[in-house]
């Protein structure tokens, strides 16, 4: 492992109340001591771990800031190495200047995710838990955050380890049988393995299913708002995002761009695009918006089709209805604060979900929220159970499931037990790759490259 001492600004690159410069490695305390002088006068190099010191930060004898320096001693730190964290005033200039002073004193700039990578390499965390750190940082909703926290606690790793151990248990006897077929190792037969393979497979399939459901809460889904001009799409978008973002006017066709916003409806994270009214138009600029909207509609996972409930439906509305036919869509009968003039039956026949709503008063918003939750089974998602937090982890599970399928059909087809052993081994490898116990260096590097610098 790289034994150089690393340093990075751990807080965002923006003015803030507090900024933190993190230094980790064999020389961390010595480097911190070169730039930070405690007011107590006691040398930082003699500090015990878990100590906070108040003092001044210097760059070449020039005082830069007053700060607090936290000292952690290996192995009792996040990285498992000696670590110093200087909490200074969170100005961009100050944090950068302190980082530079640390680099001048002998540290090297930390790569993305290097602090957590060192924690992994020092055995402080496994790969799945390390990934959940990133998921926790990226979480924008309560459910997503608790799911990530849960994985950080090691629940997923324990569950996967249990599956791997069950397979290792049956495979160990199988391997012995394969290697010494003449010995009386006895009792290794399909009837013992099949229930284990099937149970582990079911457990993994359940984990994947819950991930797909949880993904809705973490990554979010692509949603799109469609409707002819003036039905209230921009007003709806503003209602959903809670502030004036799109231009709302009475003149048909004013929303020309596809504006995208990340919003949370219920617990479902949606990347919603407010599109120009989908309609044929002579206006070239508007046409660009229209074709963008059509493309966005094609790949959307959820369509919010808006109709003006206060007016009879028109041919343009019919066109919207037909475009939504193959899609997962909710019809929104907008302007519910005005008397209903649209034919509700036509809408109800064409859409599995109809919500009456007033985008300008917000009435019906709760009903919309409930419908979205229902569609994405968000209520089924239990953040307290073991959650996968990345596509990588999901892929490992899928690979293990497919290897188990091979093992099961080999068993059922009466194929020799050594072939079964190869398949089961493949499944075990995928599971240990998930937790990081057997992950290749390239996989580990790839995981941490997606982290931010300073984490
Ligand atoms: P868009 O062209 O579909 O984006 O429609 P806008 O959001 O620009 O709205 C068109 C007009 O309808 C504006 O005058 C809005 O104030 C009005 N409007 C939108 N939603 C409602 C609603 O729920 N009730 C009423 N009464 N008017 C609304």
Short mmCIF file of N, CA and C and ligand atoms in Angstrom, two decimals, residues 228-235 248-250 255 334-335 337-338 358-360, ligand 1:
data_model
loop_
_atom_site.label_atom_id
_atom_site.label_comp_id
_atom_site.label_asym_id
_atom_site.label_seq_id
_atom_site.Cartn_x
_atom_site.Cartn_y
_atom_site.Cartn_z
N UNK A 228 -50.79 19.53 -23.82
CA UNK A 228 -50.82 20.59 -24.83
C UNK A 228 -50.58 21.94 -24.14
N UNK A 229 -50.32 23.00 -24.88
CA UNK A 229 -50.05 24.30 -24.27
C UNK A 229 -51.20 24.77 -23.38
N UNK A 230 -50.80 25.46 -22.31
CA UNK A 230 -51.76 26.14 -21.44
C UNK A 230 -52.60 25.26 -20.51
N UNK A 231 -52.26 23.98 -20.44
CA UNK A 231 -53.03 23.13 -19.52
C UNK A 231 -52.53 23.28 -18.08
N UNK A 232 -51.32 23.88 -17.93
CA UNK A 232 -50.79 24.12 -16.58
C UNK A 232 -49.54 23.32 -16.24
N UNK A 233 -48.77 22.92 -17.27
CA UNK A 233 -47.56 22.11 -17.02
C UNK A 233 -46.53 22.89 -16.21
N UNK A 234 -46.29 24.15 -16.62
CA UNK A 234 -45.28 24.94 -15.91
C UNK A 234 -45.72 25.22 -14.49
N UNK A 235 -47.02 25.48 -14.34
CA UNK A 235 -47.54 25.74 -13.00
C UNK A 235 -47.37 24.49 -12.13
N UNK A 248 -44.44 31.09 -16.54
CA UNK A 248 -45.88 30.78 -16.66
C UNK A 248 -46.58 31.93 -17.37
N UNK A 249 -47.22 31.67 -18.47
CA UNK A 249 -47.95 32.73 -19.18
C UNK A 249 -49.25 32.17 -19.72
N UNK A 250 -50.07 33.09 -20.22
CA UNK A 250 -51.32 32.68 -20.84
C UNK A 250 -51.16 32.44 -22.33
N UNK A 255 -43.17 27.70 -22.97
CA UNK A 255 -42.12 26.87 -22.35
C UNK A 255 -41.38 26.14 -23.46
N UNK A 334 -56.11 18.85 -14.49
CA UNK A 334 -55.71 20.08 -13.80
C UNK A 334 -56.85 21.11 -13.78
N UNK A 335 -56.62 22.14 -13.01
CA UNK A 335 -57.56 23.26 -12.84
C UNK A 335 -58.85 22.77 -12.15
N UNK A 337 -59.91 23.56 -9.49
CA UNK A 337 -60.58 24.65 -8.76
C UNK A 337 -61.68 25.26 -9.63
N UNK A 338 -61.67 24.95 -10.95
CA UNK A 338 -62.72 25.45 -11.85
C UNK A 338 -63.71 24.31 -12.12
N UNK A 358 -55.27 20.86 -8.65
CA UNK A 358 -55.16 22.25 -9.06
C UNK A 358 -53.72 22.67 -8.84
N UNK A 359 -53.00 22.81 -9.94
CA UNK A 359 -51.57 23.14 -9.83
C UNK A 359 -51.39 24.52 -9.21
N UNK A 360 -52.40 25.40 -9.41
CA UNK A 360 -52.20 26.74 -8.86
C UNK A 360 -52.51 26.83 -7.36
P1 LIG B 1 -48.40 25.31 -19.77
O1 LIG B 1 -48.40 26.01 -21.08
O2 LIG B 1 -49.03 23.97 -19.87
O3 LIG B 1 -47.05 25.25 -19.12
O4 LIG B 1 -49.39 26.13 -18.81
P2 LIG B 1 -49.05 27.20 -17.68
O5 LIG B 1 -48.52 26.54 -16.48
O6 LIG B 1 -48.25 28.29 -18.29
O7 LIG B 1 -50.51 27.68 -17.31
C1 LIG B 1 -51.39 28.25 -18.27
C2 LIG B 1 -52.40 29.10 -17.56
O8 LIG B 1 -53.25 28.29 -16.77
C3 LIG B 1 -51.80 30.13 -16.62
O9 LIG B 1 -52.56 31.30 -16.69
C4 LIG B 1 -51.98 29.49 -15.26
O10 LIG B 1 -52.06 30.44 -14.22
C5 LIG B 1 -53.26 28.74 -15.44
N1 LIG B 1 -53.35 27.59 -14.53
C6 LIG B 1 -52.44 26.61 -14.35
N2 LIG B 1 -52.87 25.73 -13.44
C7 LIG B 1 -54.08 26.16 -13.00
C8 LIG B 1 -55.02 25.66 -12.04
O11 LIG B 1 -54.84 24.64 -11.37
N3 LIG B 1 -56.17 26.37 -11.89
C9 LIG B 1 -56.41 27.51 -12.61
N4 LIG B 1 -57.56 28.11 -12.39
N5 LIG B 1 -55.54 28.00 -13.49
C10 LIG B 1 -54.38 27.35 -13.69
#
